[in-house]
PDB file of C-alpha atoms in Angstrom:
ATOM      1  CA  MET A   1       0.000   0.000   0.000  1.00  0.00           C
ATOM      2  CA  SER A   2       1.399   3.408  -0.937  1.00  0.00           C
ATOM      3  CA  LEU A   3       1.872   6.192   1.624  1.00  0.00           C
ATOM      4  CA  GLY A   4      -0.846   8.267  -0.099  1.00  0.00           C
ATOM      5  CA  THR A   5      -3.340   5.404   0.096  1.00  0.00           C
ATOM      6  CA  PHE A   6      -2.418   4.838   3.723  1.00  0.00           C
ATOM      7  CA  ARG A   7      -2.986   8.511   4.570  1.00  0.00           C
ATOM      8  CA  ARG A   8      -6.349   8.594   2.773  1.00  0.00           C
ATOM      9  CA  THR A   9      -7.384   5.414   4.601  1.00  0.00           C
ATOM     10  CA  LEU A  10      -6.324   6.890   7.945  1.00  0.00           C
ATOM     11  CA  VAL A  11      -8.157  10.191   7.358  1.00  0.00           C
ATOM     12  CA  PHE A  12     -11.283   8.390   6.158  1.00  0.00           C
ATOM     13  CA  SER A  13     -11.171   6.001   9.115  1.00  0.00           C
ATOM     14  CA  ASN A  14     -10.856   8.845  11.626  1.00  0.00           C
ATOM     15  CA  ASP A  15     -13.655  10.808   9.967  1.00  0.00           C
ATOM     16  CA  PHE A  16     -15.890   7.764   9.646  1.00  0.00           C
ATOM     17  CA  SER A  17     -15.334   6.704  13.269  1.00  0.00           C
ATOM     18  CA  HIS A  18     -16.092  10.256  14.414  1.00  0.00           C
ATOM     19  CA  ARG A  19     -19.467  10.161  12.639  1.00  0.00           C
ATOM     20  CA  HIS A  20     -20.337   6.584  13.686  1.00  0.00           C
ATOM     21  CA  LEU A  21     -19.148   6.337  17.273  1.00  0.00           C
ATOM     22  CA  CYS A  22     -21.363   3.465  18.325  1.00  0.00           C
ATOM     23  CA  GLN A  23     -20.475   1.137  15.450  1.00  0.00           C
ATOM     24  CA  ASN A  24     -18.771  -2.157  16.171  1.00  0.00           C
ATOM     25  CA  PRO A  25     -15.103  -1.665  15.057  1.00  0.00           C
ATOM     26  CA  PRO A  26     -14.774  -5.023  13.224  1.00  0.00           C
ATOM     27  CA  ALA A  27     -18.001  -4.387  11.318  1.00  0.00           C
ATOM     28  CA  LEU A  28     -16.851  -0.829  10.630  1.00  0.00           C
ATOM     29  CA  SER A  29     -13.559  -1.928   9.070  1.00  0.00           C
ATOM     30  CA  ARG A  30     -15.149  -4.606   6.882  1.00  0.00           C
ATOM     31  CA  TRP A  31     -17.841  -2.209   5.681  1.00  0.00           C
ATOM     32  CA  SER A  32     -15.520   0.732   5.102  1.00  0.00           C
ATOM     33  CA  PHE A  33     -12.465  -0.759   3.487  1.00  0.00           C
ATOM     34  CA  ASN A  34     -12.906  -4.456   2.758  1.00  0.00           C
ATOM     35  CA  PHE A  35      -9.836  -4.943   4.971  1.00  0.00           C
ATOM     36  CA  HIS A  36      -9.532  -7.487   7.713  1.00  0.00           C
ATOM     37  CA  PRO A  37     -10.094  -5.733  11.085  1.00  0.00           C
ATOM     38  CA  ASN A  38      -6.593  -6.694  12.275  1.00  0.00           C
ATOM     39  CA  TYR A  39      -5.025  -5.195   9.151  1.00  0.00           C
ATOM     40  CA  LEU A  40      -6.856  -1.905   9.632  1.00  0.00           C
ATOM     41  CA  SER A  41      -5.923  -1.831  13.321  1.00  0.00           C
ATOM     42  CA  ASN A  42      -2.270  -2.344  12.402  1.00  0.00           C
ATOM     43  CA  LEU A  43      -2.418   0.470   9.835  1.00  0.00           C
ATOM     44  CA  LEU A  44      -3.934   2.842  12.358  1.00  0.00           C
ATOM     45  CA  LYS A  45      -1.425   1.840  15.030  1.00  0.00           C
ATOM     46  CA  LYS A  46       1.466   2.507  12.612  1.00  0.00           C
ATOM     47  CA  GLY A  47       0.089   5.868  11.539  1.00  0.00           C
ATOM     48  CA  THR A  48      -1.119   7.226  14.873  1.00  0.00           C
ATOM     49  CA  GLY A  49       0.565   5.200  17.582  1.00  0.00           C
ATOM     50  CA  LYS A  50      -2.907   4.299  18.879  1.00  0.00           C
ATOM     51  CA  SER A  51      -5.217   1.371  18.276  1.00  0.00           C
ATOM     52  CA  PHE A  52      -8.616   1.778  16.650  1.00  0.00           C
ATOM     53  CA  LYS A  53     -10.193   1.128  20.035  1.00  0.00           C
ATOM     54  CA  ASP A  54      -8.102   3.893  21.643  1.00  0.00           C
ATOM     55  CA  LEU A  55      -8.948   6.330  18.845  1.00  0.00           C
ATOM     56  CA  LEU A  56     -12.629   5.514  19.191  1.00  0.00           C
ATOM     57  CA  GLN A  57     -12.469   6.048  22.969  1.00  0.00           C
ATOM     58  CA  LEU A  58     -10.794   9.416  22.391  1.00  0.00           C
ATOM     59  CA  GLN A  59     -13.480  10.431  19.890  1.00  0.00           C
ATOM     60  CA  LYS A  60     -16.224   9.510  22.348  1.00  0.00           C
ATOM     61  CA  ILE A  61     -14.621  11.410  25.228  1.00  0.00           C
ATOM     62  CA  ASN A  62     -14.024  14.487  23.043  1.00  0.00           C
ATOM     63  CA  LYS A  63     -17.652  14.403  21.895  1.00  0.00           C
ATOM     64  CA  ALA A  64     -18.755  14.140  25.534  1.00  0.00           C
ATOM     65  CA  ALA A  65     -16.589  17.164  26.421  1.00  0.00           C
ATOM     66  CA  MET A  66     -18.245  19.191  23.660  1.00  0.00           C
ATOM     67  CA  ILE A  67     -21.702  18.181  24.898  1.00  0.00           C
ATOM     68  CA  LEU A  68     -20.756  19.082  28.476  1.00  0.00           C
ATOM     69  CA  MET A  69     -19.666  22.559  27.343  1.00  0.00           C
ATOM     70  CA  LYS A  70     -22.714  23.240  25.147  1.00  0.00           C
ATOM     71  CA  TYR A  71     -25.650  21.607  26.918  1.00  0.00           C
ATOM     72  CA  ASP A  72     -26.903  21.190  30.452  1.00  0.00           C
ATOM     73  CA  LEU A  73     -27.693  17.492  30.053  1.00  0.00           C
ATOM     74  CA  PRO A  74     -27.277  15.293  33.123  1.00  0.00           C
ATOM     75  CA  ILE A  75     -23.960  13.457  32.948  1.00  0.00           C
ATOM     76  CA  PRO A  76     -25.590   9.980  32.701  1.00  0.00           C
ATOM     77  CA  LYS A  77     -27.473  11.237  29.622  1.00  0.00           C
ATOM     78  CA  VAL A  78     -24.175  12.465  28.103  1.00  0.00           C
ATOM     79  CA  VAL A  79     -22.683   9.023  28.794  1.00  0.00           C
ATOM     80  CA  GLU A  80     -25.563   7.387  26.950  1.00  0.00           C
ATOM     81  CA  GLU A  81     -25.405   9.940  24.121  1.00  0.00           C
ATOM     82  CA  VAL A  82     -21.781   9.117  23.274  1.00  0.00           C
ATOM     83  CA  GLY A  83     -22.314   5.361  23.420  1.00  0.00           C
ATOM     84  CA  TYR A  84     -21.034   4.194  26.794  1.00  0.00           C
ATOM     85  CA  SER A  85     -23.107   1.745  28.806  1.00  0.00           C
ATOM     86  CA  SER A  86     -21.208   2.247  32.083  1.00  0.00           C
ATOM     87  CA  VAL A  87     -21.105   5.622  33.816  1.00  0.00           C
ATOM     88  CA  THR A  88     -18.226   4.390  35.993  1.00  0.00           C
ATOM     89  CA  PHE A  89     -16.118   3.407  32.981  1.00  0.00           C
ATOM     90  CA  PHE A  90     -16.909   6.729  31.295  1.00  0.00           C
ATOM     91  CA  TYR A  91     -15.756   8.655  34.384  1.00  0.00           C
ATOM     92  CA  LYS A  92     -12.517   6.629  34.463  1.00  0.00           C
ATOM     93  CA  LYS A  93     -11.740   7.305  30.781  1.00  0.00           C
ATOM     94  CA  PHE A  94     -12.780  10.962  30.994  1.00  0.00           C
ATOM     95  CA  LYS A  95     -10.504  11.525  33.987  1.00  0.00           C
ATOM     96  CA  GLU A  96      -7.590   9.757  32.238  1.00  0.00           C
ATOM     97  CA  ILE A  97      -7.829  12.224  29.345  1.00  0.00           C
ATOM     98  CA  PHE A  98      -8.864  15.497  31.017  1.00  0.00           C
ATOM     99  CA  HIS A  99      -7.459  14.895  34.543  1.00  0.00           C
ATOM    100  CA  MET A 100     -10.781  15.926  36.074  1.00  0.00           C
ATOM    101  CA  THR A 101     -14.286  14.557  36.374  1.00  0.00           C
ATOM    102  CA  PRO A 102     -16.976  15.494  33.834  1.00  0.00           C
ATOM    103  CA  TYR A 103     -18.637  17.625  36.526  1.00  0.00           C
ATOM    104  CA  GLU A 104     -15.382  19.532  37.193  1.00  0.00           C
ATOM    105  CA  PHE A 105     -14.858  19.912  33.444  1.00  0.00           C
ATOM    106  CA  ARG A 106     -18.296  21.424  32.977  1.00  0.00           C
ATOM    107  CA  LYS A 107     -17.782  23.764  35.943  1.00  0.00           C
ATOM    108  CA  ASN A 108     -14.322  24.866  34.731  1.00  0.00           C
ATOM    109  CA  ASN A 109     -15.558  25.470  31.192  1.00  0.00           C
ATOM    110  CA  ASN A 110     -18.455  27.711  32.209  1.00  0.00           C
ATOM    111  CA  PHE A 111     -21.495  26.042  30.684  1.00  0.00           C
ATOM    112  CA  GLN A 112     -23.507  28.732  28.893  1.00  0.00           C
TER     113      GLN A 112
END
């Protein structure tokens, strides 16, 4: 695969995963590229240093942060909106990325 094809695949994958956060990653890769899921994961890992799963988690947490800044939804509703089934797991991942809880994030970013 050429570097140009790899870059286009990576950009498309990131864009597609951003728009379809709740998709199953193996189904996503087969539908999007006709690549084996492991092959796509390896390509993403080479290009970004992160696995597809990690990139998807990051997309979900970033989307949650945007929702927290824009809307006054209860945090469990935000968790559901971005596709997590466990509020506890969401809090853990959110804190790993932003070094604060979703509540602290919302408070520090002056919900308007």
